PDB file of C-alpha atoms in Angstrom:
ATOM      1  CA  MET S   1       9.372 -19.378   4.521  1.00  0.00           C
ATOM      2  CA  GLY S   2      11.883 -22.025   5.633  1.00  0.00           C
ATOM      3  CA  GLU S   3      13.728 -19.464   7.760  1.00  0.00           C
ATOM      4  CA  PHE S   4      10.448 -18.321   9.323  1.00  0.00           C
ATOM      5  CA  PHE S   5       9.280 -21.804  10.320  1.00  0.00           C
ATOM      6  CA  SER S   6      12.675 -22.717  11.750  1.00  0.00           C
ATOM      7  CA  THR S   7      13.347 -19.487  13.666  1.00  0.00           C
ATOM      8  CA  GLY S   8       9.968 -17.742  14.023  1.00  0.00           C
ATOM      9  CA  SER S   9      11.229 -14.707  12.117  1.00  0.00           C
ATOM     10  CA  THR S  10      12.637 -13.771   8.724  1.00  0.00           C
ATOM     11  CA  SER S  11      13.705 -10.770   6.693  1.00  0.00           C
ATOM     12  CA  PRO S  12      10.882  -9.205   4.673  1.00  0.00           C
ATOM     13  CA  ILE S  13       9.957 -10.423   1.215  1.00  0.00           C
ATOM     14  CA  SER S  14       8.845  -6.900   0.327  1.00  0.00           C
ATOM     15  CA  TRP S  15       9.445  -3.404   1.673  1.00  0.00           C
ATOM     16  CA  GLU S  16       7.353  -0.275   1.572  1.00  0.00           C
ATOM     17  CA  LEU S  17       9.605   2.730   1.042  1.00  0.00           C
ATOM     18  CA  ASP S  18       8.376   6.293   1.461  1.00  0.00           C
ATOM     19  CA  LEU S  19      10.615   8.574  -0.583  1.00  0.00           C
ATOM     20  CA  THR S  20       8.877  11.625   0.884  1.00  0.00           C
ATOM     21  CA  ASN S  21       6.303  12.719   3.438  1.00  0.00           C
ATOM     22  CA  ALA S  22       5.237  15.668   1.279  1.00  0.00           C
ATOM     23  CA  CYS S  23       1.852  15.437  -0.447  1.00  0.00           C
ATOM     24  CA  ASN S  24      -0.027  17.728  -2.799  1.00  0.00           C
ATOM     25  CA  HIS S  25      -3.424  16.439  -1.646  1.00  0.00           C
ATOM     26  CA  ASP S  26      -5.056  16.992   1.737  1.00  0.00           C
ATOM     27  CA  CYS S  27      -7.357  13.989   2.047  1.00  0.00           C
ATOM     28  CA  ILE S  28      -9.858  13.808   4.872  1.00  0.00           C
ATOM     29  CA  GLY S  29      -8.749  11.231   7.424  1.00  0.00           C
ATOM     30  CA  CYS S  30      -5.350  10.592   5.797  1.00  0.00           C
ATOM     31  CA  SER S  31      -3.903   7.710   7.829  1.00  0.00           C
ATOM     32  CA  ALA S  32      -0.320   8.920   7.388  1.00  0.00           C
ATOM     33  CA  LYS S  33      -1.237  12.376   8.615  1.00  0.00           C
ATOM     34  CA  VAL S  34      -3.314  11.079  11.528  1.00  0.00           C
ATOM     35  CA  ALA S  35      -0.607   8.657  12.664  1.00  0.00           C
ATOM     36  CA  GLY S  36       1.982  11.405  12.661  1.00  0.00           C
ATOM     37  CA  GLY S  37       4.142  10.060   9.851  1.00  0.00           C
ATOM     38  CA  ARG S  38       3.461  13.198   7.831  1.00  0.00           C
ATOM     39  CA  THR S  39       4.221  15.817  10.430  1.00  0.00           C
ATOM     40  CA  ASN S  40       7.010  17.052   8.168  1.00  0.00           C
ATOM     41  CA  ASN S  41       7.881  17.214   4.479  1.00  0.00           C
ATOM     42  CA  ASP S  42      11.048  15.144   4.767  1.00  0.00           C
ATOM     43  CA  LYS S  43      12.327  13.494   1.615  1.00  0.00           C
ATOM     44  CA  LEU S  44      15.202  11.255   0.633  1.00  0.00           C
ATOM     45  CA  SER S  45      18.090  12.363  -1.544  1.00  0.00           C
ATOM     46  CA  LEU S  46      19.127  10.152  -4.450  1.00  0.00           C
ATOM     47  CA  ASP S  47      22.159   8.867  -2.525  1.00  0.00           C
ATOM     48  CA  GLN S  48      20.122   8.109   0.582  1.00  0.00           C
ATOM     49  CA  ALA S  49      17.417   6.277  -1.335  1.00  0.00           C
ATOM     50  CA  GLN S  50      19.949   4.205  -3.275  1.00  0.00           C
ATOM     51  CA  ASN S  51      21.731   3.345  -0.023  1.00  0.00           C
ATOM     52  CA  TYR S  52      18.496   2.135   1.596  1.00  0.00           C
ATOM     53  CA  ILE S  53      17.583   0.100  -1.491  1.00  0.00           C
ATOM     54  CA  ASP S  54      21.044  -1.487  -1.457  1.00  0.00           C
ATOM     55  CA  GLN S  55      20.422  -2.504   2.150  1.00  0.00           C
ATOM     56  CA  ILE S  56      16.984  -3.882   1.261  1.00  0.00           C
ATOM     57  CA  ALA S  57      18.508  -5.935  -1.547  1.00  0.00           C
ATOM     58  CA  SER S  58      21.231  -7.260   0.776  1.00  0.00           C
ATOM     59  CA  LEU S  59      18.489  -8.713   3.009  1.00  0.00           C
ATOM     60  CA  ASN S  60      17.266 -10.831   0.074  1.00  0.00           C
ATOM     61  CA  ALA S  61      14.021  -8.958  -0.480  1.00  0.00           C
ATOM     62  CA  LYS S  62      12.042  -9.572  -3.655  1.00  0.00           C
ATOM     63  CA  ALA S  63      10.149  -6.294  -4.095  1.00  0.00           C
ATOM     64  CA  VAL S  64       9.903  -2.628  -3.125  1.00  0.00           C
ATOM     65  CA  ASN S  65       6.650  -0.693  -3.019  1.00  0.00           C
ATOM     66  CA  LEU S  66       7.011   3.087  -3.344  1.00  0.00           C
ATOM     67  CA  THR S  67       4.161   4.597  -1.379  1.00  0.00           C
ATOM     68  CA  GLY S  68       3.457   7.091   1.420  1.00  0.00           C
ATOM     69  CA  GLY S  69       3.979   8.747   3.717  1.00  0.00           C
ATOM     70  CA  GLY S  70       3.372  11.377   1.129  1.00  0.00           C
ATOM     71  CA  GLU S  71       2.888  11.278  -2.636  1.00  0.00           C
ATOM     72  CA  PRO S  72       5.927   9.450  -4.140  1.00  0.00           C
ATOM     73  CA  MET S  73       5.955  11.615  -7.270  1.00  0.00           C
ATOM     74  CA  MET S  74       6.473  14.725  -5.118  1.00  0.00           C
ATOM     75  CA  ASN S  75      10.111  13.636  -4.850  1.00  0.00           C
ATOM     76  CA  LYS S  76      11.864  14.338  -8.141  1.00  0.00           C
ATOM     77  CA  ILE S  77      14.151  11.341  -7.702  1.00  0.00           C
ATOM     78  CA  THR S  78      11.253   8.840  -7.895  1.00  0.00           C
ATOM     79  CA  PRO S  79      11.600   8.000 -11.633  1.00  0.00           C
ATOM     80  CA  SER S  80      15.325   7.411 -11.185  1.00  0.00           C
ATOM     81  CA  ILE S  81      14.700   5.290  -8.096  1.00  0.00           C
ATOM     82  CA  ILE S  82      12.170   3.158  -9.970  1.00  0.00           C
ATOM     83  CA  GLU S  83      14.894   2.388 -12.528  1.00  0.00           C
ATOM     84  CA  TYR S  84      17.421   1.751  -9.763  1.00  0.00           C
ATOM     85  CA  ILE S  85      15.173  -0.738  -7.963  1.00  0.00           C
ATOM     86  CA  LYS S  86      14.482  -2.582 -11.207  1.00  0.00           C
ATOM     87  CA  ALA S  87      18.225  -2.709 -11.952  1.00  0.00           C
ATOM     88  CA  LYS S  88      18.660  -4.455  -8.603  1.00  0.00           C
ATOM     89  CA  SER S  89      16.395  -7.240  -9.927  1.00  0.00           C
ATOM     90  CA  LEU S  90      13.655  -6.275  -7.485  1.00  0.00           C
ATOM     91  CA  ASP S  91       9.995  -5.930  -8.467  1.00  0.00           C
ATOM     92  CA  VAL S  92       8.671  -2.371  -8.189  1.00  0.00           C
ATOM     93  CA  GLY S  93       5.196  -1.278  -7.103  1.00  0.00           C
ATOM     94  CA  LEU S  94       3.960   2.317  -7.084  1.00  0.00           C
ATOM     95  CA  VAL S  95       1.014   3.776  -5.176  1.00  0.00           C
ATOM     96  CA  SER S  96       0.230   7.308  -6.329  1.00  0.00           C
ATOM     97  CA  ASN S  97      -2.591   9.842  -6.523  1.00  0.00           C
ATOM     98  CA  GLY S  98      -1.786  10.146 -10.236  1.00  0.00           C
ATOM     99  CA  SER S  99      -1.750  13.934 -10.291  1.00  0.00           C
ATOM    100  CA  LEU S 100       1.916  14.193 -11.346  1.00  0.00           C
ATOM    101  CA  PHE S 101       2.012  11.636 -14.151  1.00  0.00           C
ATOM    102  CA  ARG S 102       3.354  13.322 -17.280  1.00  0.00           C
ATOM    103  CA  LYS S 103       4.493  12.312 -20.758  1.00  0.00           C
ATOM    104  CA  SER S 104       8.018  12.809 -19.440  1.00  0.00           C
ATOM    105  CA  ASN S 105       7.725  10.076 -16.798  1.00  0.00           C
ATOM    106  CA  VAL S 106       4.966   7.582 -17.687  1.00  0.00           C
ATOM    107  CA  ASP S 107       7.121   5.579 -20.120  1.00  0.00           C
ATOM    108  CA  LEU S 108       9.707   4.942 -17.438  1.00  0.00           C
ATOM    109  CA  ILE S 109       7.011   4.072 -14.869  1.00  0.00           C
ATOM    110  CA  SER S 110       5.088   1.662 -17.088  1.00  0.00           C
ATOM    111  CA  LYS S 111       8.268   0.033 -18.380  1.00  0.00           C
ATOM    112  CA  ASN S 112       9.836  -0.671 -14.984  1.00  0.00           C
ATOM    113  CA  CYS S 113       6.966  -1.093 -12.526  1.00  0.00           C
ATOM    114  CA  THR S 114       5.406  -4.494 -11.909  1.00  0.00           C
ATOM    115  CA  TRP S 115       2.225  -2.694 -10.943  1.00  0.00           C
ATOM    116  CA  VAL S 116       0.849   0.806 -10.355  1.00  0.00           C
ATOM    117  CA  ARG S 117      -2.206   1.643  -8.276  1.00  0.00           C
ATOM    118  CA  VAL S 118      -3.735   5.114  -8.398  1.00  0.00           C
ATOM    119  CA  SER S 119      -5.796   6.233  -5.401  1.00  0.00           C
ATOM    120  CA  LEU S 120      -8.806   8.167  -6.698  1.00  0.00           C
ATOM    121  CA  ASP S 121     -11.668   7.405  -4.258  1.00  0.00           C
ATOM    122  CA  SER S 122     -14.298   9.278  -6.250  1.00  0.00           C
ATOM    123  CA  GLY S 123     -16.383   9.190  -9.403  1.00  0.00           C
ATOM    124  CA  SER S 124     -17.190  12.880  -9.708  1.00  0.00           C
ATOM    125  CA  PRO S 125     -15.446  16.261  -9.347  1.00  0.00           C
ATOM    126  CA  GLN S 126     -17.594  17.215  -6.352  1.00  0.00           C
ATOM    127  CA  VAL S 127     -16.805  14.158  -4.238  1.00  0.00           C
ATOM    128  CA  PHE S 128     -13.152  14.376  -5.289  1.00  0.00           C
ATOM    129  CA  GLN S 129     -13.072  17.980  -4.088  1.00  0.00           C
ATOM    130  CA  ASP S 130     -14.850  17.140  -0.834  1.00  0.00           C
ATOM    131  CA  ILE S 131     -12.567  14.286   0.221  1.00  0.00           C
ATOM    132  CA  ARG S 132      -9.229  15.364  -1.286  1.00  0.00           C
ATOM    133  CA  ARG S 133      -9.710  19.074  -0.755  1.00  0.00           C
ATOM    134  CA  ARG S 134      -8.402  19.855  -4.209  1.00  0.00           C
ATOM    135  CA  PRO S 135     -10.158  21.633  -7.096  1.00  0.00           C
ATOM    136  CA  GLY S 136     -12.769  19.368  -8.685  1.00  0.00           C
ATOM    137  CA  LYS S 137     -11.271  19.838 -12.163  1.00  0.00           C
ATOM    138  CA  GLU S 138      -8.283  17.805 -11.022  1.00  0.00           C
ATOM    139  CA  TYR S 139     -10.506  14.715 -11.021  1.00  0.00           C
ATOM    140  CA  TYR S 140     -10.643  14.832 -14.826  1.00  0.00           C
ATOM    141  CA  GLU S 141      -6.929  15.631 -15.048  1.00  0.00           C
ATOM    142  CA  ILE S 142      -6.089  12.501 -13.063  1.00  0.00           C
ATOM    143  CA  LEU S 143      -8.339  10.373 -15.271  1.00  0.00           C
ATOM    144  CA  ASP S 144      -6.435  11.750 -18.269  1.00  0.00           C
ATOM    145  CA  ASN S 145      -3.160  10.907 -16.519  1.00  0.00           C
ATOM    146  CA  ILE S 146      -4.336   7.344 -15.877  1.00  0.00           C
ATOM    147  CA  LYS S 147      -5.188   7.000 -19.569  1.00  0.00           C
ATOM    148  CA  LEU S 148      -1.742   8.401 -20.409  1.00  0.00           C
ATOM    149  CA  LEU S 149      -0.142   5.681 -18.282  1.00  0.00           C
ATOM    150  CA  VAL S 150      -2.318   2.949 -19.794  1.00  0.00           C
ATOM    151  CA  ASP S 151      -1.481   4.075 -23.342  1.00  0.00           C
ATOM    152  CA  SER S 152       2.224   4.119 -22.477  1.00  0.00           C
ATOM    153  CA  ARG S 153       2.005   0.600 -21.063  1.00  0.00           C
ATOM    154  CA  ASN S 154       0.172  -0.662 -24.140  1.00  0.00           C
ATOM    155  CA  ASN S 155       2.498   1.060 -26.612  1.00  0.00           C
ATOM    156  CA  GLN S 156       5.542  -0.451 -24.918  1.00  0.00           C
ATOM    157  CA  LYS S 157       3.851  -3.848 -24.621  1.00  0.00           C
ATOM    158  CA  SER S 158       4.788  -3.776 -20.957  1.00  0.00           C
ATOM    159  CA  SER S 159       3.371  -6.284 -18.461  1.00  0.00           C
ATOM    160  CA  CYS S 160       2.747  -3.570 -15.849  1.00  0.00           C
ATOM    161  CA  THR S 161      -0.609  -4.071 -14.094  1.00  0.00           C
ATOM    162  CA  ILE S 162      -2.539  -0.824 -13.615  1.00  0.00           C
ATOM    163  CA  GLY S 163      -5.349  -0.441 -11.091  1.00  0.00           C
ATOM    164  CA  VAL S 164      -7.305   2.279  -9.334  1.00  0.00           C
ATOM    165  CA  GLY S 165      -8.257   2.287  -5.656  1.00  0.00           C
ATOM    166  CA  PHE S 166     -11.468   3.509  -4.047  1.00  0.00           C
ATOM    167  CA  LEU S 167     -12.023   3.835  -0.292  1.00  0.00           C
ATOM    168  CA  THR S 168     -15.729   3.456   0.421  1.00  0.00           C
ATOM    169  CA  SER S 169     -17.561   5.562   2.999  1.00  0.00           C
ATOM    170  CA  LYS S 170     -21.005   7.104   3.326  1.00  0.00           C
ATOM    171  CA  LYS S 171     -19.703  10.092   1.368  1.00  0.00           C
ATOM    172  CA  THR S 172     -18.082   8.150  -1.489  1.00  0.00           C
ATOM    173  CA  ILE S 173     -20.366   5.110  -1.967  1.00  0.00           C
ATOM    174  CA  PRO S 174     -22.832   6.967  -4.252  1.00  0.00           C
ATOM    175  CA  ASP S 175     -19.906   7.552  -6.663  1.00  0.00           C
ATOM    176  CA  MET S 176     -18.893   3.892  -7.008  1.00  0.00           C
ATOM    177  CA  TYR S 177     -20.707   3.084 -10.249  1.00  0.00           C
ATOM    178  CA  ASP S 178     -19.605   6.233 -12.085  1.00  0.00           C
ATOM    179  CA  PHE S 179     -16.067   5.630 -10.808  1.00  0.00           C
ATOM    180  CA  THR S 180     -16.110   2.082 -12.180  1.00  0.00           C
ATOM    181  CA  ILE S 181     -17.347   3.237 -15.585  1.00  0.00           C
ATOM    182  CA  ALA S 182     -14.676   5.948 -15.776  1.00  0.00           C
ATOM    183  CA  CYS S 183     -11.872   3.546 -14.859  1.00  0.00           C
ATOM    184  CA  LYS S 184     -13.024   0.897 -17.316  1.00  0.00           C
ATOM    185  CA  LYS S 185     -13.139   3.538 -20.032  1.00  0.00           C
ATOM    186  CA  ALA S 186      -9.569   4.544 -19.143  1.00  0.00           C
ATOM    187  CA  GLY S 187      -8.462   0.975 -19.842  1.00  0.00           C
ATOM    188  CA  VAL S 188      -7.124  -0.049 -16.427  1.00  0.00           C
ATOM    189  CA  ASP S 189      -6.882  -3.705 -15.435  1.00  0.00           C
ATOM    190  CA  TYR S 190      -8.870  -3.475 -12.230  1.00  0.00           C
ATOM    191  CA  VAL S 191     -10.504  -1.322  -9.594  1.00  0.00           C
ATOM    192  CA  GLU S 192     -10.337  -2.092  -5.886  1.00  0.00           C
ATOM    193  CA  PHE S 193     -12.968  -1.241  -3.282  1.00  0.00           C
ATOM    194  CA  ARG S 194     -11.957  -1.163   0.388  1.00  0.00           C
ATOM    195  CA  PRO S 195     -13.600   0.420   3.418  1.00  0.00           C
ATOM    196  CA  PHE S 196     -12.288   3.706   4.715  1.00  0.00           C
ATOM    197  CA  HIS S 197     -10.877   2.991   8.169  1.00  0.00           C
ATOM    198  CA  GLY S 198     -13.589   3.534  10.755  1.00  0.00           C
ATOM    199  CA  ASP S 199     -16.449   3.584   8.220  1.00  0.00           C
ATOM    200  CA  TYR S 200     -17.597   0.056   7.438  1.00  0.00           C
ATOM    201  CA  THR S 201     -20.781   1.085   5.640  1.00  0.00           C
ATOM    202  CA  ILE S 202     -21.608  -1.796   3.282  1.00  0.00           C
ATOM    203  CA  PRO S 203     -21.862  -0.532  -0.319  1.00  0.00           C
ATOM    204  CA  LYS S 204     -25.348  -1.484  -1.518  1.00  0.00           C
ATOM    205  CA  ASN S 205     -24.451  -0.719  -5.133  1.00  0.00           C
ATOM    206  CA  ILE S 206     -21.522  -3.151  -5.392  1.00  0.00           C
ATOM    207  CA  ASN S 207     -23.574  -5.637  -7.444  1.00  0.00           C
ATOM    208  CA  GLU S 208     -24.292  -2.908 -10.002  1.00  0.00           C
ATOM    209  CA  CYS S 209     -20.549  -2.259 -10.255  1.00  0.00           C
ATOM    210  CA  LEU S 210     -19.808  -5.972 -10.625  1.00  0.00           C
ATOM    211  CA  THR S 211     -21.908  -6.100 -13.796  1.00  0.00           C
ATOM    212  CA  LEU S 212     -19.140  -4.074 -15.494  1.00  0.00           C
ATOM    213  CA  GLN S 213     -16.535  -6.760 -14.863  1.00  0.00           C
ATOM    214  CA  ASP S 214     -15.241  -8.784 -17.822  1.00  0.00           C
ATOM    215  CA  SER S 215     -12.132 -10.719 -18.886  1.00  0.00           C
ATOM    216  CA  ASP S 216     -10.111  -7.520 -19.338  1.00  0.00           C
ATOM    217  CA  PHE S 217     -11.432  -5.564 -16.375  1.00  0.00           C
ATOM    218  CA  LYS S 218     -11.639  -6.933 -12.832  1.00  0.00           C
ATOM    219  CA  ILE S 219     -13.319  -5.612  -9.716  1.00  0.00           C
ATOM    220  CA  HIS S 220     -11.654  -6.474  -6.401  1.00  0.00           C
ATOM    221  CA  TYR S 221     -14.115  -6.358  -3.525  1.00  0.00           C
ATOM    222  CA  SER S 222     -13.665  -8.302  -0.296  1.00  0.00           C
ATOM    223  CA  LYS S 223     -16.965  -8.445   1.543  1.00  0.00           C
ATOM    224  CA  PHE S 224     -15.339  -9.728   4.739  1.00  0.00           C
ATOM    225  CA  LYS S 225     -13.471  -6.417   5.146  1.00  0.00           C
ATOM    226  CA  TYR S 226     -16.803  -4.774   5.998  1.00  0.00           C
ATOM    227  CA  ASP S 227     -17.337  -6.912   9.107  1.00  0.00           C
ATOM    228  CA  SER S 228     -16.935  -4.265  11.814  1.00  0.00           C
ATOM    229  CA  SER S 229     -17.582  -6.854  14.541  1.00  0.00           C
ATOM    230  CA  TYR S 230     -14.517  -8.914  13.569  1.00  0.00           C
ATOM    231  CA  LYS S 231     -12.041  -9.672  16.366  1.00  0.00           C
ATOM    232  CA  LYS S 232      -8.574 -11.098  15.795  1.00  0.00           C
ATOM    233  CA  LYS S 233      -8.360 -14.708  16.974  1.00  0.00           C
ATOM    234  CA  TYR S 234      -4.606 -15.135  16.637  1.00  0.00           C
ATOM    235  CA  CYS S 235      -2.418 -14.109  19.552  1.00  0.00           C
ATOM    236  CA  LYS S 236       0.587 -12.698  17.723  1.00  0.00           C
ATOM    237  CA  CYS S 237       1.260 -10.749  14.531  1.00  0.00           C
ATOM    238  CA  LEU S 238       3.497 -13.093  12.573  1.00  0.00           C
ATOM    239  CA  ALA S 239       2.965 -11.439   9.183  1.00  0.00           C
ATOM    240  CA  GLN S 240       5.019  -8.361  10.072  1.00  0.00           C
ATOM    241  CA  SER S 241       8.137 -10.467   9.458  1.00  0.00           C
ATOM    242  CA  PHE S 242       7.370 -10.585   5.747  1.00  0.00           C
ATOM    243  CA  SER S 243       6.676  -6.902   5.054  1.00  0.00           C
ATOM    244  CA  GLY S 244       8.963  -4.048   6.113  1.00  0.00           C
ATOM    245  CA  VAL S 245       8.141  -0.339   6.225  1.00  0.00           C
ATOM    246  CA  ILE S 246      10.572   2.560   5.843  1.00  0.00           C
ATOM    247  CA  ASN S 247       9.086   6.021   6.253  1.00  0.00           C
ATOM    248  CA  VAL S 248      11.843   8.232   4.780  1.00  0.00           C
ATOM    249  CA  HIS S 249      14.567   7.395   7.349  1.00  0.00           C
ATOM    250  CA  LYS S 250      12.648   5.535  10.043  1.00  0.00           C
ATOM    251  CA  VAL S 251      11.671   1.865  10.115  1.00  0.00           C
ATOM    252  CA  TYR S 252       8.264   0.916  11.529  1.00  0.00           C
ATOM    253  CA  LEU S 253       6.595  -2.321  12.519  1.00  0.00           C
ATOM    254  CA  CYS S 254       3.920  -2.065   9.818  1.00  0.00           C
ATOM    255  CA  CYS S 255       2.278   0.373   7.431  1.00  0.00           C
ATOM    256  CA  HIS S 256      -0.518   1.246   9.887  1.00  0.00           C
ATOM    257  CA  PHE S 257       1.993   2.479  12.469  1.00  0.00           C
ATOM    258  CA  ARG S 258       3.882   5.050  10.418  1.00  0.00           C
ATOM    259  CA  GLY S 259       4.841   7.879  12.728  1.00  0.00           C
ATOM    260  CA  VAL S 260       3.834   6.017  15.899  1.00  0.00           C
ATOM    261  CA  GLU S 261       6.846   6.196  18.211  1.00  0.00           C
ATOM    262  CA  LYS S 262       5.763   3.114  20.170  1.00  0.00           C
ATOM    263  CA  TYR S 263       6.208   1.003  17.013  1.00  0.00           C
ATOM    264  CA  GLU S 264       9.317   2.692  15.609  1.00  0.00           C
ATOM    265  CA  LEU S 265      12.002   0.024  15.146  1.00  0.00           C
ATOM    266  CA  GLY S 266      14.904   2.334  14.412  1.00  0.00           C
ATOM    267  CA  ASP S 267      16.424   5.151  12.353  1.00  0.00           C
ATOM    268  CA  LEU S 268      18.549   4.380   9.287  1.00  0.00           C
ATOM    269  CA  ARG S 269      20.633   7.483   9.922  1.00  0.00           C
ATOM    270  CA  GLN S 270      21.847   5.827  13.121  1.00  0.00           C
ATOM    271  CA  ASN S 271      21.867   2.091  12.374  1.00  0.00           C
ATOM    272  CA  SER S 272      21.872  -0.179   9.344  1.00  0.00           C
ATOM    273  CA  LEU S 273      18.717  -1.955   8.233  1.00  0.00           C
ATOM    274  CA  GLN S 274      20.280  -5.281   9.234  1.00  0.00           C
ATOM    275  CA  GLU S 275      21.034  -3.947  12.732  1.00  0.00           C
ATOM    276  CA  ILE S 276      17.521  -2.564  13.138  1.00  0.00           C
ATOM    277  CA  TRP S 277      15.833  -5.744  11.911  1.00  0.00           C
ATOM    278  CA  THR S 278      17.820  -8.012  14.238  1.00  0.00           C
ATOM    279  CA  SER S 279      17.757  -5.627  17.216  1.00  0.00           C
ATOM    280  CA  ASP S 280      16.454  -6.360  20.700  1.00  0.00           C
ATOM    281  CA  ARG S 281      14.151  -3.364  20.296  1.00  0.00           C
ATOM    282  CA  ARG S 282      12.387  -4.944  17.328  1.00  0.00           C
ATOM    283  CA  LYS S 283      12.011  -8.249  19.174  1.00  0.00           C
ATOM    284  CA  GLU S 284      10.584  -6.463  22.210  1.00  0.00           C
ATOM    285  CA  ILE S 285       8.106  -4.492  20.091  1.00  0.00           C
ATOM    286  CA  VAL S 286       6.986  -7.607  18.211  1.00  0.00           C
ATOM    287  CA  ASP S 287       6.508  -9.517  21.462  1.00  0.00           C
ATOM    288  CA  ASN S 288       4.443  -6.716  22.976  1.00  0.00           C
ATOM    289  CA  ILE S 289       2.135  -5.662  20.145  1.00  0.00           C
ATOM    290  CA  ASP S 290      -1.157  -4.474  21.579  1.00  0.00           C
ATOM    291  CA  PHE S 291      -3.946  -5.388  19.150  1.00  0.00           C
ATOM    292  CA  LYS S 292      -5.984  -2.550  20.635  1.00  0.00           C
ATOM    293  CA  ASP S 293      -3.667  -0.272  18.658  1.00  0.00           C
ATOM    294  CA  CYS S 294      -4.429  -2.109  15.398  1.00  0.00           C
ATOM    295  CA  ILE S 295      -7.306  -1.649  12.999  1.00  0.00           C
ATOM    296  CA  ALA S 296      -9.622  -4.677  12.922  1.00  0.00           C
ATOM    297  CA  LEU S 297      -9.035  -5.847   9.352  1.00  0.00           C
ATOM    298  CA  CYS S 298      -5.528  -4.638   8.690  1.00  0.00           C
ATOM    299  CA  LYS S 299      -3.441  -5.245   5.597  1.00  0.00           C
ATOM    300  CA  LEU S 300      -1.711  -8.236   7.199  1.00  0.00           C
ATOM    301  CA  ASP S 301      -4.778  -9.857   8.760  1.00  0.00           C
ATOM    302  CA  LEU S 302      -5.361 -12.572   6.145  1.00  0.00           C
ATOM    303  CA  VAL S 303      -1.670 -13.487   6.168  1.00  0.00           C
ATOM    304  CA  ASN S 304      -1.788 -13.746   9.946  1.00  0.00           C
ATOM    305  CA  ARG S 305      -4.813 -16.025   9.790  1.00  0.00           C
ATOM    306  CA  SER S 306      -3.007 -18.373   7.418  1.00  0.00           C
ATOM    307  CA  LEU S 307       0.246 -18.337   9.393  1.00  0.00           C
ATOM    308  CA  ASP S 308      -1.680 -19.024  12.575  1.00  0.00           C
ATOM    309  CA  GLU S 309      -3.130 -22.155  10.994  1.00  0.00           C
ATOM    310  CA  PHE S 310       0.248 -23.260   9.625  1.00  0.00           C
ATOM    311  CA  THR S 311       1.968 -22.896  12.977  1.00  0.00           C
ATOM    312  CA  GLU S 312      -0.735 -24.817  14.858  1.00  0.00           C
ATOM    313  CA  LYS S 313       0.360 -28.444  14.805  1.00  0.00           C
ATOM    314  CA  PRO S 314      -2.523 -30.953  14.563  1.00  0.00           C
ATOM    315  CA  ASN S 315      -2.915 -33.603  17.236  1.00  0.00           C
ATOM    316  CA  HIS S 316      -2.734 -36.490  14.785  1.00  0.00           C
ATOM    317  CA  VAL S 317      -0.140 -35.572  12.173  1.00  0.00           C
ATOM    318  CA  ASN S 318      -0.400 -38.851  10.302  1.00  0.00           C
ATOM    319  CA  PHE S 319      -4.054 -38.420   9.357  1.00  0.00           C
ATOM    320  CA  ILE S 320      -5.629 -36.031   6.842  1.00  0.00           C
TER     321      ILE S 320
END
């Protein structure tokens, strides 16, 4: 933070790293697919991924989140990379659809990951099939895989936090309560409800879901994220300095702009991460962000609100 307040920029605290663009699900409205980041099935080799992680570590990052892009577990190197990141003394997060968790990999995942979040978005085989365009029976298979991960975590006495995500929309909202029951039964630490981009239908049954919350099972629900009339009041995205995004080989301004050429900072096959992060191109892109290209309540919005307040100096600094 000291570097940020003295220079107006800093190297990211955490990085999102997409080990592959390939995915075994075909979700309706997939943001990666829509943005163009998943126009191919590119994936990193073990050497490439280790090289990029070395570069991330050299920039004094604290954590790496393996996400997509595609489904991280579609790349066979992912378990090895999780161990490699941990060996670099970096925290590891994993976002997955949970379909490829197996007895052969869950011990390594639960032992080394700081947290794992499974994206399920449904509480029944039919809704799962409708939105993920996969056979409905896979819904139950993923629930079994989540339980497998939880049991592994508990058996190893690991501190890994395990959660399950649910994007709400008119189609999925009726499934919220059954989803919450199923996840609590599986033994996860929390479930998270967020609006599907472009569908800010307020879930009327959220209070029913909240009754299932207890000391061992939390429900994360941010009501403000359903305010479709919200307009950004800050003039500049400052939060992008703290969170980097690498989609296979290419570096982007933020996670919502994967595959968007306008916000591509550089290619790691051509320049180092240090060169890309300190480049004139990045500075130009940051200075010319068009909020019309952004979603209203993006991942970095709350951070931007706070930074905007911190960087606004009060008129009378000697009075509280």
